[in-house]
Every structure is written in C-alpha cells, then in structure tokens.
Amino acid sequence: MSQSQQALALVSQIVKIPPSRALSLFKNASVKLQGLQHSLQSISITLHLLLSSNMQSHAQSLILQVISGHISSSLFTPQSLFHHLTHQLQFNSYPVIKVHLYEAIINAHLKSRLIKRALFYFNQMVDQGLATGSNTFNNLLILVFKSYSFEKGWSFFSQNRCRVQFDVYTFGILIKGCCEAGDLNKGFEVLHQLEEMGLSPNVVIYTTLIDGCCKNGDLKRAKMLFCKMGEIGLVANQYTYTVLLNGLFRKGLKKDGFELYEKMHRNGVSPNLYTYNCLINEYCNDGKTSEGFKLFDEMREREVVCNVVTYNTLICGLCKEMRVWEAERLLNQMKKAGISPNLITYNTLIDGFCNAGKLKEALRLFNQLKSIGHFPSLVTYNVLIGGFSRAGNLKAAADLVQEMEERGITPSKVTYTILIDAFFRSGDTEKAFHMYSFMQKAGLFPDIYTYGVLIHGLCMKGSMKEASKLFKSISEVQLEPNDVVYSMMIHGYCKEGNSFRALKLLEEMNEKGLVPDLATYSSTIGVLCKDGKWPEAEVLLNEMLKSGLKPSVSLYNIIYKAKSNIQ
C-alpha cells in the first residue's frame, strides 16, 4: 500500500471517531505508521472534519504545523495545499465552512508573521464575496500598522470599508494608529465616524485618544475628552486617569496633576503601578524624594507590586539629593524583594557617586555591574569618564576610553565633549582643541553643548576674540545658541570689562525670548556701573524685577555708588 493510500486509510478511520481523538491520531500518524506522508486529500478531509465540528483553533493549529514544516510531504508544498483547499468543491459547497477555512489560513499566517501571504488570502476570500468576521480583519489591521506604516494601515482600512463588517475594536486599532503617527485630527475623525455608524465608543478608545493627545502635547483636547467621557456615562478607569496625569506632569502642570489624583481617589478609582510610578517620578524630579517614599509605603500597604522602574525612580531621586548611601541601601532592598536591578539602576547609582565625588565607590559599582553579567553601555562609560574628568584624573578617564573601545563601544559626541571640558579644566587649551578636531575627523559634528564647553573654556581663559568667532560660527551650522551659551559669553565680556558687548548680547537674548538668570543680569549691571553707565544699569534692574528675579542688596548698592560718583 502506497503512503498516500495509507493516509487515506487513516482518514477513513478518523471520520468515524470524535474530532478531538481524530486530531490526536492525525498528529501521531507519522510515528505510528513509520514515515507516513499526508496527501492533499488527507489534510483536506481532516480540516473539513475539524471545521464542520466548530474546532477552528485546532484547524488553525494544523495549518500552522504545515507552514512551519512540522507536517511536510513530498506530495505537496504549503502553497499548493492552500491552493487546493481554497478551490476544492468540498469547501465550496459549504460557504460558512469555507469562511472558517480562510480565517484559519489567514490567522495561521499572521501567527507565523507572514503578513503578505495573509493579505493575499484575505483579499482572495473577500473577492469571492465571503463575509469574514471582524476579528480576522482586526488581527490583520494590527499587523499592517506594526509591520508597514500608518499610511499603509489607513489605506487597508479604507479599501475594506464597504467589504468588511467593522466593530468598535476596529476603530480602536485605527485610533491607536493615528495617535502613534501623531495625526490627532484623523484620530478625532475616526471617533466621529464610529459614532455616525451608531457604535458607542468605549473607555479604551477614549483612553487611547487621551493618551495620544497627551503625548502630542494637546492637553486642551485631552481634558475635553476626559470631561466628555463623564457626560456620556463612561467611567474613567485607572489607565485613563494615569495617562492624563502623566500628560499634565510632562507639561509642568503639577497643580492640575495632583488635583486629578485627588479626584481619582474621590471617585473610588484605585491607583495602579503606573499611577504610583508617575507620581513618585514627579516628586523625585521636584526634589521631594521623601514624599515619593510615602507613596512607596502606600503601594506596599495596598499590595501594589513595585517594579524596577519604581526603584530606579527613587534611587535617582536620592542620588539627585546626594543621598547616595541611602540609594545603595535601596538597591540591596530591591534585590531582597526579588527585583533584579538593570543597567539603568547601576548607571544611576554610578552617576550619583561620581557627582558626590566618591569615585572609588563608583568604580566598585561598575565592577559589580560587570560581575553580575551586565555589559556596561556607552552611558555607563560616559558617566565614569565625566566623574574622573571633573576630578582632574585624566589618566583614569583615558584608561576608561581605552577599555570602552576595546569592548567595541565607539566614543560619542558626549564622550568627546566631556574630554574637551576636562582639558580646558586642566588648563590645556591646545589639547582641548586637538580633541575637538579629532571628534570632527571621527565624523561627529558638535552640538550646542560641545560649543558651550568650548566657549566656556575660552571665556575662562580670557580669549574673547576666539570665543566670539566660535559663537558667531554656531549659526553657520544651523544651530541656535541657548541661554547658557549667551550667559557664558556675557560673563566673559564682563570679566574683560567690555560693558558694550555684554549689554548688546543681553539685549539679543531678550529679543530671542531667552531669559537671562540672576547672575547674568548682576554681572552686566556690575560692569555697566564700573563704566559709569548707571542709567543702563537701572533699566536692567527694572527688567530683572519684571521677570520675577530678586536683586541682592549689594546690587542696589553698586548702582547707588555709580550714581553718587557721577553726581
């Protein structure tokens, strides 16, 4: 008996037994019958049996095995099998079963990430007038967005508008795609289409759109949507509150954010992990790490499980406040809680110890990081190089650069900028500019921070002519000086006693909408008074007051003395 005859004989047994036992027999056939090869007919009959018994998931599993090669035969290829199945009279006579067949084929291809083949069978099915359920279309739409682009996903949706029955989930996928692409207007257009079709948007759709508005900086529309939810009877959940809370904090609207958190409590919505992480992050960024720890304790009381982000945020807060030993104790507490510290944890701690001037401890953590199997990143090396550079230990910094390169990590713009700053600090201007030249030869173009370091070094040395040339060259590379760079130049001119140029740059800052700080105003007023230009100094004093800065008593005295000397 040939192998194909054996397969058909097996199928004749299968059709007489319950489908679940039939499938088990089918899967073990190659073992039981020593190398049995299935034919087009044996696979076809088995699939028909499964689909007619409403065992779609088993049918899909069988097709997956064919696609992956776990079921193979010299009698057919996956493509020839699917062509046979979709054109066979056995399935054509039963439209409902044929729809299920196509759906099983499409979903199996999607699980195998063969999206082009899945689209081919989907189009083939719809062209035959077979009405698929929205689930299959939705699965396809998700992967089209992920694998291609927003435009491709939108086009796929539009082409099938009159060919497929959409549900609320379809519109949810589309709105998410719009938000991720930053096209909020199209997202609102989709929401309007959904409502026009008589479908009711759910909490997930509103939350997705609120999140999209927040991420794209449109807090006004985010708040409007949040209010509309209440008006139409939708109850905001933990995720809705959290995305809006995060959006408000990112925009610096702290008062609004904490008011929303209070509202969340009043409405009986319990904060989740992400809500707590968002709030703790805000407290830590604001220098209120102790408040963050109160929430950390509250989480444990409410049995909300912390994650690595929670610990990293608190460790970062402690390091910013120079409470580095407490931060390391929290690292040990984290390990005891069964949460593995990641590279961010170690980078944060190493940076904290470097900023606190405790380089020995920073190196100890660096070695600990390597001993537990983590690979130091470019960020790790830059943090350590920066720490040793600020401490004036250029040899240690150079050794770290060498180790970094030996690990195959190429120095970045940040690395070079740190080293340039280190050479300026050590008084070696020539080496600083040699490093700057080497950076450019490596194909790295300076950013505004690199220019800032160069200008600061020249200003401190009193080389205002070279600093001025460099300052003017910034615009030639399509960069704009920031308030820090302007302040450096102004301080440099004040140190030189050049009140004219200092005042000119201060006026230029104001014209560009940059806000000078207290030190910049004070230095300029001081040099103006030395030159006897007290009227200009008084004008600057009034500007300071208008911008909310509080001049010191000594600044008033400087202006008073300048006026007295002239009068």
Coordinates of C-alpha atoms in Angstrom, one line a residue:
M1 CA 0.0 0.0 0.0
S2 CA 1.4 3.4 -1.0
Q3 CA 1.9 6.2 1.5
S4 CA -0.9 8.3 0.1
Q5 CA -3.2 5.2 0.3
Q6 CA -2.1 4.7 3.9
A7 CA -3.0 8.4 4.6
L8 CA -6.5 7.9 3.1
A9 CA -7.0 4.7 5.1
L10 CA -6.1 6.7 8.2
V11 CA -8.6 9.4 7.3
S12 CA -11.3 6.8 6.8
Q13 CA -10.7 5.8 10.5
I14 CA -10.6 9.5 11.6
V15 CA -14.1 10.4 10.2
K16 CA -15.6 7.6 12.3
I17 CA -14.3 8.9 15.7
P18 CA -14.8 12.1 17.8
P19 CA -12.8 15.1 16.3
S20 CA -10.5 15.5 19.4
R21 CA -9.4 11.8 19.2
A22 CA -9.2 12.2 15.4
L23 CA -6.8 15.1 15.7
S24 CA -4.6 13.2 18.2
L25 CA -4.4 10.2 15.8
F26 CA -3.6 12.5 12.9
K27 CA -0.7 14.2 14.8
N28 CA 0.8 10.8 15.8
A29 CA 0.3 9.2 12.4
S30 CA 3.9 9.7 11.2
V31 CA 5.2 7.9 14.3
K32 CA 2.6 5.1 14.2
L33 CA 2.8 4.4 10.5
Q34 CA 6.6 4.9 10.2
G35 CA 7.1 7.8 7.8
L36 CA 3.6 8.2 6.6
Q37 CA 3.3 11.1 4.1
H38 CA 0.0 13.0 4.1
S39 CA -1.6 13.9 0.8
L40 CA -3.7 16.8 -0.3
Q41 CA -6.8 14.7 0.3
S42 CA -5.9 13.5 3.8
I43 CA -5.2 17.1 5.0
S44 CA -8.3 18.4 3.3
I45 CA -10.6 15.8 4.8
T46 CA -9.2 16.3 8.3
L47 CA -9.6 20.1 8.1
H48 CA -13.2 19.7 6.8
L49 CA -13.9 17.4 9.8
L50 CA -12.4 19.9 12.3
L51 CA -14.1 23.0 10.8
S52 CA -17.5 21.3 10.5
S53 CA -17.2 20.4 14.1
N54 CA -16.5 24.0 15.1
M55 CA -12.9 23.2 16.0
Q56 CA -11.4 26.3 14.4
S57 CA -8.5 26.6 16.7
H58 CA -7.5 23.0 16.1
A59 CA -7.7 23.6 12.3
Q60 CA -5.5 26.7 12.7
S61 CA -3.0 24.7 14.7
L62 CA -2.9 22.1 11.9
I63 CA -2.3 24.7 9.3
L64 CA 0.4 26.3 11.5
Q65 CA 2.2 22.9 11.5
V66 CA 2.1 22.8 7.7
I67 CA 3.5 26.4 7.4
S68 CA 6.3 25.7 10.0
G69 CA 7.3 22.4 8.3
H70 CA 6.3 20.2 11.2
I71 CA 3.9 18.5 8.9
S72 CA 5.6 18.1 5.5
S73 CA 5.2 15.8 2.5
S74 CA 6.8 15.3 -0.9
L75 CA 3.3 15.2 -2.3
F76 CA 2.6 19.0 -1.7
T77 CA 4.0 22.3 -0.7
P78 CA 2.2 24.7 1.7
Q79 CA 1.2 26.9 -1.2
S80 CA -0.1 24.1 -3.4
L81 CA -2.0 22.7 -0.4
F82 CA -3.7 26.1 0.3
H83 CA -4.5 26.5 -3.4
H84 CA -6.1 23.0 -3.4
L85 CA -8.1 23.8 -0.2
T86 CA -9.4 27.1 -1.3
H87 CA -10.5 25.8 -4.7
Q88 CA -11.9 22.4 -3.6
L89 CA -15.5 21.6 -4.2
Q90 CA -15.7 20.0 -0.7
F91 CA -15.4 23.5 0.8
N92 CA -17.1 25.5 -2.0
S93 CA -20.3 23.6 -1.2
Y94 CA -20.3 25.0 2.4
P95 CA -19.8 28.8 2.4
V96 CA -19.7 29.0 6.2
I97 CA -17.0 26.3 6.5
K98 CA -15.1 27.9 3.6
V99 CA -15.1 31.3 5.6
H100 CA -13.7 29.4 8.6
L101 CA -11.1 27.7 6.4
Y102 CA -9.9 31.1 5.1
E103 CA -9.9 32.6 8.6
A104 CA -7.8 29.7 9.9
I105 CA -5.3 30.1 6.9
I106 CA -5.1 33.9 7.4
N107 CA -4.6 33.7 11.2
A108 CA -2.0 30.9 10.9
H109 CA 0.0 33.1 8.5
L110 CA -0.3 36.0 10.9
K111 CA 1.0 34.0 13.8
S112 CA 3.9 33.0 11.5
R113 CA 4.5 36.7 10.7
L114 CA 3.9 36.0 7.0
I115 CA 1.8 39.1 6.6
K116 CA 2.0 39.3 2.8
R117 CA 0.6 35.8 2.4
A118 CA -2.1 36.6 5.0
L119 CA -3.1 39.7 3.0
F120 CA -3.2 37.6 -0.2
Y121 CA -5.6 35.0 1.2
F122 CA -7.7 37.8 2.9
N123 CA -8.2 39.6 -0.5
Q124 CA -8.9 36.3 -2.2
M125 CA -11.6 35.5 0.3
V126 CA -13.3 38.9 0.2
D127 CA -13.1 39.0 -3.7
Q128 CA -15.2 35.8 -3.6
G129 CA -17.9 37.6 -1.6
L130 CA -17.2 35.6 1.5
A131 CA -18.0 37.7 4.6
T132 CA -15.4 37.4 7.3
G133 CA -15.8 38.3 10.9
S134 CA -14.3 41.5 12.2
N135 CA -11.8 39.6 14.4
T136 CA -9.8 38.3 11.4
F137 CA -9.7 41.8 9.8
N138 CA -8.7 43.4 13.1
N139 CA -5.8 40.9 13.5
L140 CA -4.7 41.8 10.0
L141 CA -5.1 45.6 10.6
I142 CA -2.9 45.4 13.8
L143 CA -0.1 43.7 12.0
V144 CA -0.3 46.1 8.9
F145 CA 0.2 49.0 11.3
K146 CA 3.1 47.3 13.1
S147 CA 4.8 45.9 10.0
Y148 CA 4.4 48.7 7.5
S149 CA 3.3 52.2 8.2
F150 CA 0.4 54.3 9.3
E151 CA -0.4 55.2 5.7
K152 CA -0.5 51.5 4.7
G153 CA -2.8 50.7 7.6
W154 CA -5.1 53.6 6.8
S155 CA -5.2 52.6 3.1
F156 CA -6.0 48.9 4.1
F157 CA -8.9 50.2 6.3
S158 CA -10.3 52.5 3.6
Q159 CA -10.2 49.8 0.9
N160 CA -12.2 47.4 3.0
R161 CA -14.7 50.0 4.4
C162 CA -17.6 48.5 2.3
R163 CA -16.3 44.9 2.2
V164 CA -16.0 44.0 5.9
Q165 CA -18.2 44.5 8.9
F166 CA -16.3 46.7 11.4
D167 CA -16.7 46.7 15.1
V168 CA -15.7 49.1 17.9
Y169 CA -12.3 47.3 18.3
T170 CA -11.6 48.0 14.6
F171 CA -11.9 51.7 15.3
G172 CA -9.9 51.4 18.4
I173 CA -7.0 50.0 16.4
L174 CA -7.3 52.8 13.9
I175 CA -7.4 55.5 16.6
K176 CA -4.3 54.0 18.2
G177 CA -2.5 54.0 14.8
C178 CA -3.5 57.7 14.3
C179 CA -2.2 58.6 17.8
E180 CA 1.1 56.8 17.3
A181 CA 1.6 58.6 13.9
G182 CA 0.9 61.9 15.6
D183 CA -2.2 62.6 13.5
L184 CA -4.7 63.6 16.1
N185 CA -7.1 65.2 13.7
K186 CA -7.5 61.9 11.9
G187 CA -8.0 60.2 15.3
F188 CA -10.9 62.5 16.1
E189 CA -12.3 62.0 12.6
V190 CA -12.3 58.2 13.2
L191 CA -14.1 58.8 16.5
H192 CA -16.7 60.8 14.6
Q193 CA -17.1 58.0 12.0
L194 CA -17.6 55.4 14.7
E195 CA -20.4 57.5 16.3
E196 CA -22.0 58.1 12.9
M197 CA -22.2 54.3 12.4
G198 CA -24.2 54.1 15.6
L199 CA -21.5 52.4 17.5
S200 CA -20.7 53.5 21.1
P201 CA -17.0 54.3 21.8
N202 CA -15.8 52.5 25.0
V203 CA -13.4 53.6 27.7
V204 CA -10.4 52.0 25.9
I205 CA -11.0 54.2 22.8
Y206 CA -11.3 57.4 24.9
T207 CA -8.2 56.4 26.9
T208 CA -6.2 55.8 23.7
L209 CA -7.2 59.2 22.3
I210 CA -6.5 61.0 25.6
D211 CA -3.1 59.3 25.7
G212 CA -2.4 60.4 22.1
C213 CA -3.4 64.0 22.9
C214 CA -1.1 64.0 26.0
K215 CA 1.9 62.5 24.1
N216 CA 1.4 65.1 21.3
G217 CA 1.2 67.9 23.8
D218 CA -2.5 68.7 23.2
L219 CA -3.7 68.9 26.8
K220 CA -6.7 71.0 25.9
R221 CA -8.3 68.2 23.8
A222 CA -7.2 65.6 26.3
K223 CA -9.1 67.4 29.1
M224 CA -12.1 67.9 26.8
L225 CA -12.3 64.2 26.0
F226 CA -12.0 63.3 29.8
C227 CA -15.0 65.6 30.5
K228 CA -16.9 64.2 27.6
M229 CA -16.5 60.6 29.0
G230 CA -18.4 61.6 32.1
E231 CA -21.1 63.3 30.1
I232 CA -21.8 60.2 28.0
G233 CA -21.8 57.9 31.1
L234 CA -18.3 56.3 30.6
V235 CA -16.4 55.8 33.9
A236 CA -12.7 56.6 33.6
N237 CA -10.5 53.7 34.8
Q238 CA -7.0 53.6 36.3
Y239 CA -5.4 53.8 32.9
T240 CA -7.5 56.8 31.8
Y241 CA -6.5 58.8 34.9
T242 CA -2.9 57.7 34.7
V243 CA -2.3 58.8 31.0
L244 CA -3.9 62.2 31.7
L245 CA -2.0 62.5 35.0
N246 CA 1.3 61.7 33.1
G247 CA 0.4 64.2 30.4
L248 CA -0.2 67.0 32.9
F249 CA 3.0 66.4 34.7
R250 CA 5.0 66.3 31.5
K251 CA 3.6 69.7 30.6
G252 CA 4.7 71.1 34.0
L253 CA 1.0 71.4 35.2
K254 CA 1.8 69.9 38.7
K255 CA -1.2 71.5 40.4
D256 CA -3.6 70.1 37.9
G257 CA -1.9 66.7 38.1
F258 CA -2.3 66.4 41.8
E259 CA -5.9 67.7 41.7
L260 CA -6.7 65.0 39.2
Y261 CA -5.1 62.4 41.5
E262 CA -7.3 63.7 44.4
K263 CA -10.3 63.3 42.0
M264 CA -9.3 59.8 41.2
H265 CA -9.3 59.0 45.0
R266 CA -12.7 60.7 45.5
N267 CA -14.2 58.7 42.6
G268 CA -13.0 55.4 44.2
V269 CA -10.6 54.5 41.4
S270 CA -7.5 52.8 43.0
P271 CA -4.1 53.9 41.6
N272 CA -2.2 51.1 39.8
L273 CA 1.6 50.6 39.5
Y274 CA 1.8 53.1 36.6
T275 CA -0.1 55.8 38.5
Y276 CA 2.2 55.4 41.5
N277 CA 5.4 55.4 39.3
C278 CA 4.1 58.6 37.6
L279 CA 3.5 60.3 41.0
I280 CA 6.8 59.1 42.5
N281 CA 8.7 60.3 39.4
E282 CA 7.1 63.8 39.8
Y283 CA 8.0 64.1 43.5
C284 CA 11.6 62.9 42.8
N285 CA 12.0 65.3 39.9
D286 CA 10.8 68.1 42.1
G287 CA 13.4 67.3 44.8
K288 CA 10.7 65.8 47.1
T289 CA 12.0 62.2 47.3
S290 CA 10.7 61.8 50.9
E291 CA 7.1 62.4 49.5
G292 CA 7.9 59.7 46.9
F293 CA 8.8 57.3 49.7
K294 CA 5.4 57.9 51.4
L295 CA 3.7 56.7 48.2
F296 CA 6.2 53.8 48.0
D297 CA 5.0 52.8 51.5
E298 CA 1.3 53.3 50.4
M299 CA 1.9 51.0 47.5
R300 CA 3.0 48.2 49.8
E301 CA 0.1 48.8 52.1
R302 CA -2.3 48.5 49.2
E303 CA -0.4 45.4 47.9
V304 CA 0.5 47.1 44.6
V305 CA 3.7 45.3 43.5
C306 CA 6.6 47.6 42.7
N307 CA 8.8 47.1 39.6
V308 CA 12.3 48.0 38.6
V309 CA 11.0 51.5 37.4
T310 CA 9.7 52.3 40.9
Y311 CA 13.0 51.5 42.5
N312 CA 15.1 53.2 39.7
T313 CA 13.0 56.4 40.1
L314 CA 13.5 56.5 43.9
I315 CA 17.3 55.7 43.5
C316 CA 17.5 58.6 41.0
G317 CA 15.7 60.9 43.4
L318 CA 18.1 60.0 46.3
C319 CA 21.2 60.5 44.0
K320 CA 20.0 63.9 43.0
E321 CA 19.8 64.9 46.7
M322 CA 23.3 63.4 47.2
R323 CA 21.8 60.7 49.4
V324 CA 24.0 58.1 47.7
W325 CA 24.4 55.7 50.6
E326 CA 20.6 55.5 51.0
A327 CA 20.3 54.9 47.3
E328 CA 22.7 51.9 47.5
R329 CA 20.8 50.6 50.5
L330 CA 17.6 50.8 48.3
L331 CA 19.5 48.7 45.7
N332 CA 20.1 46.0 48.3
Q333 CA 16.4 46.2 49.4
M334 CA 15.4 45.9 45.8
K335 CA 17.4 42.6 45.4
K336 CA 15.9 41.2 48.6
A337 CA 12.4 41.9 47.1
G338 CA 13.3 39.7 44.2
I339 CA 13.6 42.5 41.7
S340 CA 16.8 42.4 39.6
P341 CA 18.5 45.8 39.1
N342 CA 19.0 46.6 35.4
L343 CA 21.7 48.7 33.6
I344 CA 19.7 51.9 34.3
T345 CA 19.8 51.1 38.1
Y346 CA 23.6 50.9 38.0
N347 CA 24.1 53.8 35.7
T348 CA 22.0 56.0 38.0
L349 CA 24.0 54.9 41.1
I350 CA 27.4 55.3 39.4
D351 CA 26.4 58.7 38.3
G352 CA 25.2 59.6 41.8
F353 CA 28.5 58.5 43.4
C354 CA 30.5 60.3 40.7
N355 CA 28.6 63.6 41.3
A356 CA 29.2 63.1 45.0
G357 CA 33.0 62.8 44.3
K358 CA 33.1 59.2 45.6
L359 CA 34.9 57.7 42.6
K360 CA 36.2 54.7 44.4
E361 CA 32.6 53.6 45.2
A362 CA 31.5 54.4 41.6
L363 CA 34.2 52.0 40.3
R364 CA 33.1 49.4 42.9
L365 CA 29.6 49.5 41.5
F366 CA 31.0 49.5 37.9
N367 CA 32.8 46.2 38.7
Q368 CA 29.7 44.8 40.5
L369 CA 27.7 45.6 37.4
K370 CA 30.1 43.5 35.2
S371 CA 30.3 40.7 37.8
I372 CA 26.6 40.0 37.6
G373 CA 26.6 39.7 33.8
H374 CA 25.6 43.2 32.7
F375 CA 27.5 44.8 29.9
P376 CA 28.4 48.5 30.6
S377 CA 26.9 50.8 27.9
L378 CA 28.2 54.0 26.3
V379 CA 26.2 55.8 29.0
T380 CA 28.0 53.9 31.8
Y381 CA 31.4 54.8 30.4
N382 CA 30.5 58.5 29.8
V383 CA 29.3 58.8 33.4
L384 CA 32.5 57.4 34.8
I385 CA 34.7 59.4 32.3
G386 CA 32.9 62.5 33.3
G387 CA 33.4 61.8 37.0
F388 CA 37.1 61.2 36.7
S389 CA 37.5 64.2 34.3
R390 CA 35.8 66.6 36.8
A391 CA 38.1 65.2 39.5
G392 CA 41.1 66.1 37.3
N393 CA 42.2 62.4 36.9
L394 CA 42.7 62.4 33.2
K395 CA 44.7 59.2 33.2
A396 CA 41.8 57.3 34.7
A397 CA 39.5 58.9 32.2
A398 CA 41.8 57.9 29.3
D399 CA 42.0 54.3 30.6
L400 CA 38.2 54.1 30.6
V401 CA 38.1 55.4 27.0
Q402 CA 40.6 52.7 26.0
E403 CA 38.6 50.0 27.8
M404 CA 35.4 51.2 26.2
E405 CA 36.9 51.0 22.7
E406 CA 38.3 47.5 23.5
R407 CA 34.8 46.4 24.2
G408 CA 33.8 47.7 20.8
I409 CA 32.0 50.8 22.0
T410 CA 32.7 53.9 19.9
P411 CA 33.1 57.2 21.8
S412 CA 30.2 59.5 21.1
K413 CA 29.8 63.3 20.9
V414 CA 29.1 63.3 24.6
T415 CA 32.4 61.4 25.3
Y416 CA 34.4 63.9 23.3
T417 CA 32.6 66.9 24.9
I418 CA 33.5 65.5 28.4
L419 CA 37.1 65.2 27.4
I420 CA 37.3 68.6 25.8
D421 CA 35.9 70.1 29.0
A422 CA 38.5 68.1 31.1
F423 CA 41.4 69.5 29.1
F424 CA 40.1 73.1 29.5
R425 CA 39.7 72.5 33.2
S426 CA 43.3 71.3 33.4
G427 CA 44.4 74.5 31.5
D428 CA 45.4 72.6 28.3
T429 CA 43.6 74.6 25.6
E430 CA 45.7 73.1 22.9
K431 CA 44.7 69.5 23.8
A432 CA 41.1 70.6 24.1
F433 CA 41.1 71.8 20.5
H434 CA 43.0 68.8 19.4
M435 CA 40.3 66.6 20.9
Y436 CA 37.7 68.8 19.1
S437 CA 39.5 68.3 15.8
F438 CA 39.7 64.6 16.4
M439 CA 36.0 64.5 17.1
Q440 CA 35.2 66.1 13.8
K441 CA 37.6 63.7 12.0
A442 CA 35.6 60.8 13.5
G443 CA 32.6 62.2 11.7
L444 CA 30.9 63.6 14.7
F445 CA 29.5 67.1 14.4
P446 CA 29.5 69.3 17.6
D447 CA 26.1 70.1 19.1
I448 CA 25.2 73.2 21.2
Y449 CA 26.7 71.5 24.3
T450 CA 30.0 71.0 22.7
Y451 CA 30.1 74.6 21.6
G452 CA 29.1 75.6 25.1
V453 CA 32.1 73.8 26.6
L454 CA 34.5 75.3 24.0
I455 CA 33.2 78.8 24.6
H456 CA 33.2 78.4 28.3
G457 CA 36.9 77.3 28.2
L458 CA 37.9 80.3 26.0
C459 CA 36.0 82.8 28.2
M460 CA 37.6 81.5 31.4
K461 CA 41.0 81.9 29.7
G462 CA 40.1 85.4 28.7
S463 CA 40.3 84.6 24.9
M464 CA 37.2 86.6 24.0
K465 CA 38.3 87.1 20.4
E466 CA 38.4 83.4 19.7
A467 CA 35.2 82.8 21.8
S468 CA 33.4 85.5 19.7
K469 CA 34.4 83.8 16.4
L470 CA 33.2 80.4 17.7
F471 CA 29.9 82.0 19.0
K472 CA 29.3 83.5 15.5
S473 CA 30.0 80.2 13.8
I474 CA 27.2 78.4 15.6
S475 CA 24.5 79.8 13.3
E476 CA 26.6 78.7 10.3
V477 CA 25.9 75.0 11.2
Q478 CA 22.1 75.6 11.7
L479 CA 22.3 75.7 15.5
E480 CA 21.0 78.3 17.8
P481 CA 22.9 79.5 21.0
N482 CA 20.9 78.8 24.1
D483 CA 20.6 80.8 27.3
V484 CA 23.6 79.1 28.8
V485 CA 25.9 79.9 25.9
Y486 CA 24.7 83.5 25.9
S487 CA 25.4 83.7 29.6
M488 CA 28.9 82.4 29.2
M489 CA 29.7 85.0 26.6
I490 CA 28.2 87.8 28.7
H491 CA 30.2 86.7 31.7
G492 CA 33.3 86.6 29.6
Y493 CA 32.8 90.1 28.4
C494 CA 32.0 91.3 31.9
K495 CA 35.3 89.7 33.1
E496 CA 37.1 91.5 30.3
G497 CA 35.3 94.8 31.3
N498 CA 33.6 95.2 27.9
S499 CA 30.2 96.6 29.0
F500 CA 29.2 97.4 25.4
R501 CA 29.4 93.8 24.1
A502 CA 27.9 92.4 27.3
L503 CA 24.8 94.7 27.1
K504 CA 24.5 94.0 23.4
L505 CA 24.3 90.2 23.9
L506 CA 21.9 90.6 26.8
E507 CA 19.6 92.6 24.6
E508 CA 19.9 90.0 21.9
M509 CA 18.9 87.3 24.4
N510 CA 15.7 89.2 25.2
E511 CA 14.9 89.7 21.6
K512 CA 15.1 85.9 21.0
G513 CA 12.9 85.2 24.0
L514 CA 15.7 83.7 26.1
V515 CA 15.5 84.6 29.8
P516 CA 18.8 85.7 31.5
D517 CA 19.4 84.4 35.0
L518 CA 20.2 86.4 38.1
A519 CA 24.0 86.0 37.7
T520 CA 23.9 87.2 34.1
Y521 CA 21.9 90.4 35.0
S522 CA 24.1 91.0 38.0
S523 CA 27.4 90.7 36.1
T524 CA 26.2 93.0 33.4
I525 CA 24.9 95.6 35.8
G526 CA 28.2 95.5 37.7
V527 CA 30.3 96.1 34.5
L528 CA 28.0 98.9 33.4
C529 CA 28.4 100.6 36.7
K530 CA 32.2 100.4 36.5
D531 CA 31.9 102.2 33.2
G532 CA 29.7 104.8 34.7
K533 CA 26.6 103.7 32.7
W534 CA 24.2 103.6 35.6
P535 CA 21.1 104.6 33.6
E536 CA 21.5 101.4 31.5
A537 CA 22.1 99.5 34.7
E538 CA 18.9 100.8 36.2
V539 CA 17.0 99.7 33.1
L540 CA 18.4 96.2 33.5
L541 CA 17.4 96.3 37.2
N542 CA 13.8 97.0 36.3
E543 CA 13.9 94.2 33.7
M544 CA 15.0 91.9 36.5
L545 CA 12.2 92.9 38.7
K546 CA 9.6 92.4 35.9
S547 CA 10.9 88.9 35.2
G548 CA 10.4 87.9 38.9
L549 CA 14.1 87.9 39.8
K550 CA 15.1 89.4 43.2
P551 CA 18.2 91.6 43.0
S552 CA 20.6 91.4 46.0
V553 CA 21.1 94.4 48.3
S554 CA 24.7 94.6 47.1
L555 CA 23.4 95.2 43.5
Y556 CA 21.4 98.1 44.6
N557 CA 24.5 99.5 46.4
I558 CA 26.6 99.1 43.3
I559 CA 24.1 101.2 41.3
Y560 CA 23.8 103.8 44.1
K561 CA 27.6 104.2 44.3
A562 CA 27.9 104.5 40.5
K563 CA 25.3 107.3 40.5
S564 CA 26.9 109.0 43.5
N565 CA 30.4 109.0 41.8
I566 CA 29.0 110.8 38.7
Q567 CA 26.8 113.2 40.6

